[in-house]
Short mmCIF file of C-alpha atoms in Angstrom, two decimals:
data_model
loop_
_atom_site.label_atom_id
_atom_site.label_comp_id
_atom_site.label_asym_id
_atom_site.label_seq_id
_atom_site.Cartn_x
_atom_site.Cartn_y
_atom_site.Cartn_z
CA GLN Z 1 9.09 5.02 5.86
CA VAL Z 2 11.36 6.76 3.36
CA HIS Z 3 9.83 9.62 1.40
CA LEU Z 4 10.98 10.81 -2.03
CA GLN Z 5 10.07 14.10 -3.67
CA GLU Z 6 10.90 15.30 -7.18
CA SER Z 7 11.58 18.97 -7.81
CA GLY Z 8 12.64 21.07 -10.76
CA PRO Z 9 11.27 22.99 -13.75
CA ARG Z 10 8.08 21.58 -15.19
CA LEU Z 11 8.48 23.27 -18.56
CA VAL Z 12 11.61 22.89 -20.67
CA ARG Z 13 12.30 24.22 -24.15
CA ALA Z 14 13.20 21.78 -26.88
CA SER Z 15 16.95 21.27 -27.33
CA GLU Z 16 17.65 22.39 -23.75
CA THR Z 17 18.37 20.33 -20.63
CA LEU Z 18 15.81 18.78 -18.33
CA SER Z 19 16.99 18.87 -14.72
CA LEU Z 20 15.26 17.23 -11.78
CA THR Z 21 16.28 16.62 -8.20
CA CYS Z 22 14.95 13.94 -5.89
CA SER Z 23 15.06 14.63 -2.16
CA VAL Z 24 15.10 11.61 0.12
CA SER Z 25 13.89 11.89 3.67
CA ALA Z 26 13.70 9.53 6.63
CA GLY Z 27 16.39 7.13 5.55
CA SER Z 28 19.98 6.56 4.53
CA MET Z 29 21.04 6.53 0.90
CA THR Z 30 23.67 3.87 1.55
CA ASN Z 31 23.48 0.58 -0.32
CA TYR Z 32 20.54 1.60 -2.49
CA TYR Z 33 20.21 2.14 -6.22
CA TRP Z 34 18.56 5.52 -6.72
CA THR Z 35 16.51 5.22 -9.85
CA TRP Z 36 14.71 7.44 -12.37
CA ILE Z 37 11.68 6.23 -14.32
CA ARG Z 38 9.45 8.13 -16.70
CA GLN Z 39 5.97 7.71 -18.12
CA PRO Z 40 4.78 9.63 -21.19
CA PRO Z 41 1.14 10.71 -20.95
CA GLY Z 42 -1.15 7.73 -21.45
CA LYS Z 43 1.75 5.31 -21.90
CA GLY Z 44 3.75 2.79 -19.91
CA LEU Z 45 6.75 3.04 -17.64
CA GLU Z 46 10.28 3.45 -18.97
CA TRP Z 47 13.35 2.81 -16.83
CA ILE Z 48 15.87 5.62 -17.32
CA GLY Z 49 18.70 4.53 -15.05
CA TYR Z 50 20.10 4.46 -11.56
CA ILE Z 51 22.93 5.85 -9.51
CA PHE Z 52 24.32 3.81 -6.64
CA TYR Z 53 25.12 5.61 -3.38
CA ASN Z 54 28.83 5.52 -4.30
CA GLY Z 55 28.23 7.25 -7.64
CA VAL Z 56 28.23 4.25 -9.97
CA THR Z 57 25.66 4.69 -12.70
CA ASN Z 58 23.78 2.50 -15.15
CA TYR Z 59 21.66 4.04 -17.89
CA ASN Z 60 19.09 2.88 -20.39
CA SER Z 61 20.76 2.63 -23.79
CA SER Z 62 17.91 4.68 -25.29
CA VAL Z 63 19.04 7.82 -23.41
CA LYS Z 64 22.60 6.98 -22.45
CA SER Z 65 24.17 9.60 -24.73
CA ARG Z 66 22.05 12.39 -23.22
CA VAL Z 67 21.73 11.54 -19.52
CA THR Z 68 23.76 12.25 -16.43
CA MET Z 69 22.83 11.30 -12.89
CA LEU Z 70 24.54 12.67 -9.80
CA ILE Z 71 24.19 12.00 -6.10
CA ASP Z 72 24.90 14.07 -2.99
CA THR Z 73 24.53 11.83 0.04
CA SER Z 74 25.33 14.71 2.41
CA LYS Z 75 22.15 16.41 1.23
CA ASN Z 76 20.17 13.19 0.74
CA GLN Z 77 19.55 14.12 -2.89
CA PHE Z 78 20.17 12.73 -6.32
CA SER Z 79 19.56 14.32 -9.69
CA LEU Z 80 18.76 13.72 -13.34
CA ASN Z 81 19.99 15.78 -16.26
CA LEU Z 82 18.68 14.98 -19.73
CA ARG Z 83 20.20 17.00 -22.54
CA SER Z 84 18.85 17.98 -25.94
CA VAL Z 85 15.25 17.22 -25.09
CA THR Z 86 12.46 16.88 -27.63
CA ALA Z 87 8.71 16.52 -27.36
CA ALA Z 88 9.24 12.77 -26.97
CA ASP Z 89 10.79 13.46 -23.56
CA THR Z 90 7.52 14.91 -22.23
CA ALA Z 91 6.55 12.60 -19.39
CA VAL Z 92 5.91 12.19 -15.71
CA TYR Z 93 9.33 11.61 -14.16
CA TYR Z 94 9.52 9.46 -11.05
CA CYS Z 95 12.41 8.91 -8.68
CA ALA Z 96 12.51 5.70 -6.69
CA ARG Z 97 14.67 3.67 -4.31
CA GLY Z 98 15.99 0.47 -5.82
CA LYS Z 99 17.42 -2.72 -4.43
CA PHE Z 100 18.98 -5.85 -5.83
CA CYS Z 101 18.47 -9.06 -3.94
CA SER Z 102 21.50 -11.00 -2.74
CA GLY Z 103 22.82 -12.88 -5.74
CA GLY Z 104 21.57 -10.11 -7.99
CA ASN Z 105 18.83 -12.10 -9.68
CA CYS Z 106 16.10 -9.64 -8.84
CA TYR Z 107 15.71 -5.88 -8.68
CA TRP Z 108 12.83 -3.86 -7.32
CA LEU Z 109 11.77 -0.31 -6.54
CA ASP Z 110 10.25 -0.20 -3.09
CA ASN Z 111 9.58 3.51 -2.63
CA TRP Z 112 8.56 6.01 -5.28
CA GLY Z 113 8.14 9.75 -5.42
CA GLN Z 114 4.79 11.18 -6.45
CA GLY Z 115 6.12 12.09 -9.90
CA ALA Z 116 6.72 15.34 -11.76
CA LEU Z 117 5.16 16.10 -15.13
CA VAL Z 118 7.75 17.75 -17.33
CA THR Z 119 6.59 19.20 -20.61
CA VAL Z 120 8.95 19.97 -23.46
CA SER Z 121 7.83 22.94 -25.51
CA SER Z 122 8.86 23.65 -29.06
CA SER U 1 16.24 -9.54 -25.70
CA SER U 2 15.34 -7.72 -22.50
CA GLU U 3 11.77 -6.90 -23.54
CA LEU U 4 8.82 -7.92 -21.38
CA THR U 5 5.41 -8.55 -22.95
CA GLN U 6 2.07 -8.18 -21.19
CA ASP U 7 -1.51 -8.44 -22.39
CA PRO U 8 -2.90 -4.90 -22.71
CA GLY U 9 -6.11 -5.62 -20.84
CA VAL U 10 -7.71 -8.25 -18.63
CA SER U 11 -11.08 -8.31 -16.90
CA VAL U 12 -12.34 -10.22 -13.89
CA ALA U 13 -15.67 -10.49 -12.12
CA LEU U 14 -15.77 -9.18 -8.58
CA GLY U 15 -14.59 -11.86 -6.17
CA GLN U 16 -13.14 -14.11 -8.86
CA THR U 17 -9.53 -15.02 -9.57
CA VAL U 18 -7.43 -13.40 -12.27
CA ARG U 19 -3.93 -14.07 -13.54
CA ILE U 20 -1.83 -11.41 -15.22
CA THR U 21 1.12 -12.71 -17.19
CA CYS U 22 4.44 -11.34 -18.36
CA GLN U 23 6.77 -12.94 -20.87
CA GLY U 24 10.39 -12.29 -21.71
CA ASP U 25 13.76 -13.94 -22.11
CA SER U 26 15.17 -12.14 -19.06
CA LEU U 27 12.67 -14.01 -16.88
CA ARG U 28 14.58 -17.22 -17.52
CA SER U 29 17.43 -15.75 -15.44
CA TYR U 30 15.89 -13.05 -13.26
CA TYR U 31 12.80 -12.80 -11.11
CA ALA U 32 9.94 -10.47 -11.91
CA THR U 33 8.68 -7.63 -9.77
CA TRP U 34 5.09 -6.41 -10.00
CA TYR U 35 3.75 -2.88 -9.60
CA GLN U 36 0.21 -1.56 -9.34
CA GLN U 37 -0.62 1.89 -10.66
CA LYS U 38 -3.94 3.60 -10.13
CA PRO U 39 -4.95 6.67 -12.16
CA ARG U 40 -2.93 9.78 -11.38
CA GLN U 41 -0.86 7.95 -8.78
CA ALA U 42 2.69 6.68 -8.63
CA PRO U 43 3.23 2.93 -9.01
CA VAL U 44 3.27 0.82 -5.87
CA ILE U 45 5.19 -2.42 -5.53
CA VAL U 46 2.92 -5.39 -4.85
CA MET U 47 5.20 -8.42 -5.31
CA TYR U 48 8.95 -8.95 -5.50
CA HIS U 49 11.59 -11.66 -5.37
CA VAL U 50 9.53 -14.67 -6.32
CA ASN U 51 6.56 -14.32 -4.00
CA ASN U 52 7.23 -11.61 -1.45
CA ARG U 53 4.57 -9.05 -0.56
CA PRO U 54 5.51 -5.70 1.00
CA SER U 55 3.72 -4.86 4.20
CA GLY U 56 0.24 -3.53 3.54
CA ILE U 57 -0.33 -5.56 0.37
CA PRO U 58 -3.28 -7.96 0.82
CA ASP U 59 -2.55 -11.68 0.75
CA ARG U 60 -4.93 -12.14 -2.18
CA PHE U 61 -1.93 -11.09 -4.30
CA SER U 62 0.55 -13.83 -5.18
CA ALA U 63 3.17 -14.41 -7.83
CA SER U 64 4.83 -17.28 -9.63
CA GLY U 65 7.14 -17.93 -12.52
CA SER U 66 8.28 -20.64 -14.90
CA GLY U 67 10.60 -20.47 -17.85
CA ASN U 68 10.14 -17.16 -19.63
CA THR U 69 6.79 -16.37 -17.98
CA ALA U 70 5.94 -14.65 -14.72
CA SER U 71 2.43 -14.37 -13.32
CA LEU U 72 0.62 -12.21 -10.82
CA THR U 73 -2.53 -13.78 -9.42
CA ILE U 74 -5.28 -11.99 -7.54
CA THR U 75 -7.50 -14.44 -5.70
CA GLY U 76 -10.88 -12.87 -4.96
CA ALA U 77 -10.43 -9.61 -6.86
CA GLN U 78 -11.84 -6.50 -5.23
CA ALA U 79 -13.06 -3.28 -6.80
CA GLU U 80 -9.99 -1.47 -5.44
CA ASP U 81 -7.74 -3.82 -7.42
CA GLU U 82 -8.79 -2.17 -10.67
CA ALA U 83 -5.57 -0.60 -11.91
CA ASP U 84 -2.68 -0.93 -14.35
CA TYR U 85 -0.19 -3.64 -13.48
CA TYR U 86 3.41 -3.61 -14.66
CA CYS U 87 5.91 -6.40 -14.50
CA SER U 88 9.57 -5.51 -14.27
CA SER U 89 12.89 -7.26 -14.21
CA ARG U 90 16.53 -6.64 -14.98
CA ASP U 91 18.71 -7.48 -17.93
CA SER U 92 22.17 -9.02 -18.04
CA SER U 93 23.74 -5.55 -17.66
CA GLY U 94 21.79 -4.83 -14.52
CA ARG U 95 19.47 -2.40 -16.25
CA GLY U 96 15.80 -2.34 -15.35
CA VAL U 97 13.07 -3.15 -17.81
CA PHE U 98 9.29 -2.80 -17.64
CA GLY U 99 6.53 -4.60 -19.43
CA GLY U 100 3.99 -2.56 -21.35
CA GLY U 101 1.41 -2.88 -18.60
CA THR U 102 -1.93 -4.65 -18.20
CA LYS U 103 -5.11 -2.75 -17.47
CA LEU U 104 -7.21 -4.78 -15.04
CA THR U 105 -10.94 -4.16 -15.08
CA VAL U 106 -13.05 -5.52 -12.21
CA LEU U 107 -16.60 -6.12 -13.38
#
């Protein structure tokens, strides 16, 4: 069973960059879509984007101008950088392993990290 | 539009059947995935790709879809099924999208 773990600063100043790393254990990163999701306190889930094992990315248009995802398959890690954060970026950030079914008409996240609450301070 | 709409809250009597629905244009082209989230826990996938259950998910969970609507059905709801349920799909650009979530209360 693959295990994912988020790490990084839990407190970020407004206007600075939020940086998180997801470490993946017990599995290969090949052929998966490594995904970031966030959940503001008391609210629903928001899909941020994914990075494929070969480095191809796809981001939510709501954060596209501020986000960068990177992957290091030699270390079994991928990362999220979100620039110019505001209080609205305060959330629990989850990393997850994503897959598309053959034909591409479905997409799911079969393994999730436990989540990391990141608070943006003003 | 890639938005997915869910009822905010649904209740069911213990042992009865409940259906949680999700509506959106993307569901006409792409299948829904369903996640269960209990308080202070990460979401867990419960159904994917039409009607597939990951190992460990009880067979009282099932899913279906027609047109722009996807449904998650729990047949014989148990107390441990009380949770938030999120539908999810993809849009035409391959981006993920989540519904707003449905809070299931088991009475």
